[in-house]
Amino acid sequence: MAIRKETIKQQASEMVVQAMQPGDQIVSGVYAITGPSPWLMNQLGLLGQFFIDYYFVAVTRQQVIFVKMNRMTNRPKEISYAVPLQAVQISDYKRSALWSSFRYAVPNAPKPIRLNVHRIWRQELDALVNAFGVPAA
């Protein structure tokens, strides 16, 4: 089971490399959960777990790659999205004390998904939003 931040990064990055274009390199990557506020999902307990998904979001020089993570082991399962960097749209970036969040417009989806990022990933989150030209708050 991957628990440490560096272990999660390493395992997810190995899968990201498989989806990268030749000559591309990873700029940043964060571990994020989808859904409404993590505080609310925590209050719902086990039931709340059915409303969230876990992702490792990697930004390379050419694209953004979403790796779906296993909810129990934190190991990478599959690549969910690989989108050219120019087609990515993020909005509603909010940097908070514990859980920061932003919305990502998924291609062919009716509305953007909310991604929540824990503060231990703050440095990587700042690099990720800077890659999109959003100033770190």
mmCIF file of C-alpha atoms in Angstrom:
data_model
loop_
_atom_site.group_PDB
_atom_site.id
_atom_site.type_symbol
_atom_site.label_atom_id
_atom_site.label_comp_id
_atom_site.label_asym_id
_atom_site.label_seq_id
_atom_site.Cartn_x
_atom_site.Cartn_y
_atom_site.Cartn_z
ATOM 1 C CA MET A 1 0.000 0.000 0.000
ATOM 2 C CA ALA A 2 1.384 3.354 -1.039
ATOM 3 C CA ILE A 3 1.088 5.776 1.852
ATOM 4 C CA ARG A 4 4.109 8.033 1.595
ATOM 5 C CA LYS A 5 3.937 10.965 -0.774
ATOM 6 C CA GLU A 6 7.147 9.992 -2.572
ATOM 7 C CA THR A 7 5.915 6.417 -3.102
ATOM 8 C CA ILE A 8 2.636 7.631 -4.587
ATOM 9 C CA LYS A 9 4.543 10.026 -6.859
ATOM 10 C CA GLN A 10 6.936 7.343 -8.033
ATOM 11 C CA GLN A 11 4.271 4.722 -8.774
ATOM 12 C CA ALA A 12 1.975 7.178 -10.575
ATOM 13 C CA SER A 13 4.872 8.701 -12.520
ATOM 14 C CA GLU A 14 5.791 5.265 -13.864
ATOM 15 C CA MET A 15 2.318 5.028 -15.414
ATOM 16 C CA VAL A 16 2.414 8.640 -16.635
ATOM 17 C CA VAL A 17 5.648 7.961 -18.531
ATOM 18 C CA GLN A 18 3.817 5.310 -20.575
ATOM 19 C CA ALA A 19 1.314 7.915 -21.824
ATOM 20 C CA MET A 20 3.823 10.704 -22.491
ATOM 21 C CA GLN A 21 4.947 11.815 -25.924
ATOM 22 C CA PRO A 22 8.595 11.148 -26.864
ATOM 23 C CA GLY A 23 10.852 13.887 -25.506
ATOM 24 C CA ASP A 24 8.218 15.123 -23.042
ATOM 25 C CA GLN A 25 8.898 15.505 -19.320
ATOM 26 C CA ILE A 26 6.811 15.845 -16.160
ATOM 27 C CA VAL A 27 6.502 19.386 -14.778
ATOM 28 C CA SER A 28 4.419 18.577 -11.698
ATOM 29 C CA GLY A 29 1.940 16.095 -10.301
ATOM 30 C CA VAL A 30 -0.531 16.101 -7.420
ATOM 31 C CA TYR A 31 -2.693 13.540 -5.676
ATOM 32 C CA ALA A 32 -6.292 14.763 -5.684
ATOM 33 C CA ILE A 33 -9.775 13.594 -4.819
ATOM 34 C CA THR A 34 -12.924 14.554 -6.672
ATOM 35 C CA GLY A 35 -16.275 15.558 -5.325
ATOM 36 C CA PRO A 36 -17.562 18.195 -2.975
ATOM 37 C CA SER A 37 -15.758 19.260 0.159
ATOM 38 C CA PRO A 38 -13.615 16.538 1.780
ATOM 39 C CA TRP A 39 -15.026 17.703 5.105
ATOM 40 C CA LEU A 40 -18.551 16.815 3.957
ATOM 41 C CA MET A 41 -17.489 13.473 2.525
ATOM 42 C CA ASN A 42 -15.756 12.649 5.815
ATOM 43 C CA GLN A 43 -18.980 13.368 7.700
ATOM 44 C CA LEU A 44 -20.813 10.891 5.470
ATOM 45 C CA GLY A 45 -18.313 8.178 6.413
ATOM 46 C CA LEU A 46 -18.278 5.053 4.250
ATOM 47 C CA LEU A 47 -21.213 6.330 2.217
ATOM 48 C CA GLY A 48 -19.194 9.419 1.282
ATOM 49 C CA GLN A 49 -16.492 7.224 -0.289
ATOM 50 C CA PHE A 50 -18.878 6.296 -3.107
ATOM 51 C CA PHE A 51 -19.039 9.927 -4.234
ATOM 52 C CA ILE A 52 -15.302 10.513 -4.664
ATOM 53 C CA ASP A 53 -12.564 9.271 -6.958
ATOM 54 C CA TYR A 54 -8.823 9.432 -6.434
ATOM 55 C CA TYR A 55 -6.463 10.737 -9.125
ATOM 56 C CA PHE A 56 -2.847 11.608 -9.661
ATOM 57 C CA VAL A 57 -2.868 14.635 -11.967
ATOM 58 C CA ALA A 58 0.387 15.040 -13.867
ATOM 59 C CA VAL A 59 1.271 18.036 -16.012
ATOM 60 C CA THR A 60 3.935 17.564 -18.644
ATOM 61 C CA ARG A 61 5.293 20.134 -21.065
ATOM 62 C CA GLN A 62 2.765 18.967 -23.698
ATOM 63 C CA GLN A 63 -0.236 17.458 -21.904
ATOM 64 C CA VAL A 64 -2.170 16.790 -18.721
ATOM 65 C CA ILE A 65 -2.548 13.163 -17.675
ATOM 66 C CA PHE A 66 -5.057 11.898 -15.102
ATOM 67 C CA VAL A 67 -4.153 8.575 -13.511
ATOM 68 C CA LYS A 68 -7.008 6.934 -11.624
ATOM 69 C CA MET A 69 -5.778 5.592 -8.294
ATOM 70 C CA ASN A 70 -7.055 2.618 -6.324
ATOM 71 C CA ARG A 71 -9.103 3.852 -3.379
ATOM 72 C CA MET A 72 -7.775 1.190 -0.975
ATOM 73 C CA THR A 73 -4.103 0.861 -1.928
ATOM 74 C CA ASN A 74 -3.322 4.251 -3.541
ATOM 75 C CA ARG A 75 -1.710 2.413 -6.438
ATOM 76 C CA PRO A 76 -2.287 3.571 -10.022
ATOM 77 C CA LYS A 77 -5.062 1.707 -11.870
ATOM 78 C CA GLU A 78 -5.410 3.297 -15.292
ATOM 79 C CA ILE A 79 -4.976 6.460 -17.276
ATOM 80 C CA SER A 80 -8.341 8.207 -17.348
ATOM 81 C CA TYR A 81 -7.516 11.282 -19.431
ATOM 82 C CA ALA A 82 -4.594 12.494 -21.487
ATOM 83 C CA VAL A 83 -5.324 15.942 -22.878
ATOM 84 C CA PRO A 84 -3.083 18.403 -24.757
ATOM 85 C CA LEU A 85 -2.023 21.248 -22.480
ATOM 86 C CA GLN A 86 -3.612 23.876 -24.749
ATOM 87 C CA ALA A 87 -7.058 22.232 -24.361
ATOM 88 C CA VAL A 88 -7.017 22.274 -20.556
ATOM 89 C CA GLN A 89 -9.252 24.677 -18.695
ATOM 90 C CA ILE A 90 -9.064 25.108 -14.941
ATOM 91 C CA SER A 91 -11.135 27.509 -12.890
ATOM 92 C CA ASP A 92 -12.224 28.378 -9.350
ATOM 93 C CA TYR A 93 -8.767 27.855 -7.861
ATOM 94 C CA LYS A 94 -9.005 28.225 -4.081
ATOM 95 C CA ARG A 95 -5.985 27.792 -1.874
ATOM 96 C CA SER A 96 -6.989 26.979 1.701
ATOM 97 C CA ALA A 97 -5.222 26.028 4.910
ATOM 98 C CA LEU A 98 -5.891 22.279 4.626
ATOM 99 C CA TRP A 99 -7.762 21.453 1.399
ATOM 100 C CA SER A 100 -7.195 23.522 -1.726
ATOM 101 C CA SER A 101 -9.420 23.013 -4.750
ATOM 102 C CA PHE A 102 -9.878 23.835 -8.417
ATOM 103 C CA ARG A 103 -12.233 22.804 -11.186
ATOM 104 C CA TYR A 104 -11.123 21.018 -14.322
ATOM 105 C CA ALA A 105 -13.238 21.038 -17.474
ATOM 106 C CA VAL A 106 -13.153 17.411 -18.612
ATOM 107 C CA PRO A 107 -13.498 17.037 -22.396
ATOM 108 C CA ASN A 108 -17.004 15.865 -23.396
ATOM 109 C CA ALA A 109 -18.363 16.214 -19.849
ATOM 110 C CA PRO A 110 -21.414 18.307 -19.005
ATOM 111 C CA LYS A 111 -19.703 20.234 -16.215
ATOM 112 C CA PRO A 112 -16.206 20.612 -14.703
ATOM 113 C CA ILE A 113 -15.085 18.282 -11.923
ATOM 114 C CA ARG A 114 -13.850 19.640 -8.615
ATOM 115 C CA LEU A 115 -10.428 18.424 -7.519
ATOM 116 C CA ASN A 116 -9.412 18.728 -3.867
ATOM 117 C CA VAL A 117 -5.724 18.678 -2.965
ATOM 118 C CA HIS A 118 -4.373 18.222 0.578
ATOM 119 C CA ARG A 119 -1.805 20.678 1.903
ATOM 120 C CA ILE A 120 1.041 18.130 1.855
ATOM 121 C CA TRP A 121 0.863 18.491 -1.943
ATOM 122 C CA ARG A 122 0.894 22.327 -1.788
ATOM 123 C CA GLN A 123 4.298 22.788 -3.443
ATOM 124 C CA GLU A 124 3.319 20.505 -6.335
ATOM 125 C CA LEU A 125 -0.098 22.196 -6.605
ATOM 126 C CA ASP A 126 1.548 25.607 -6.930
ATOM 127 C CA ALA A 127 3.726 24.296 -9.774
ATOM 128 C CA LEU A 128 0.677 22.722 -11.429
ATOM 129 C CA VAL A 129 -1.457 25.875 -11.412
ATOM 130 C CA ASN A 130 1.529 27.963 -12.526
ATOM 131 C CA ALA A 131 1.837 25.665 -15.561
ATOM 132 C CA PHE A 132 -1.663 26.843 -16.516
ATOM 133 C CA GLY A 133 -0.831 30.504 -15.934
ATOM 134 C CA VAL A 134 -2.936 30.752 -12.768
ATOM 135 C CA PRO A 135 -1.047 32.694 -10.095
ATOM 136 C CA ALA A 136 -0.507 30.879 -6.789
ATOM 137 C CA ALA A 137 -2.562 32.494 -4.058
#
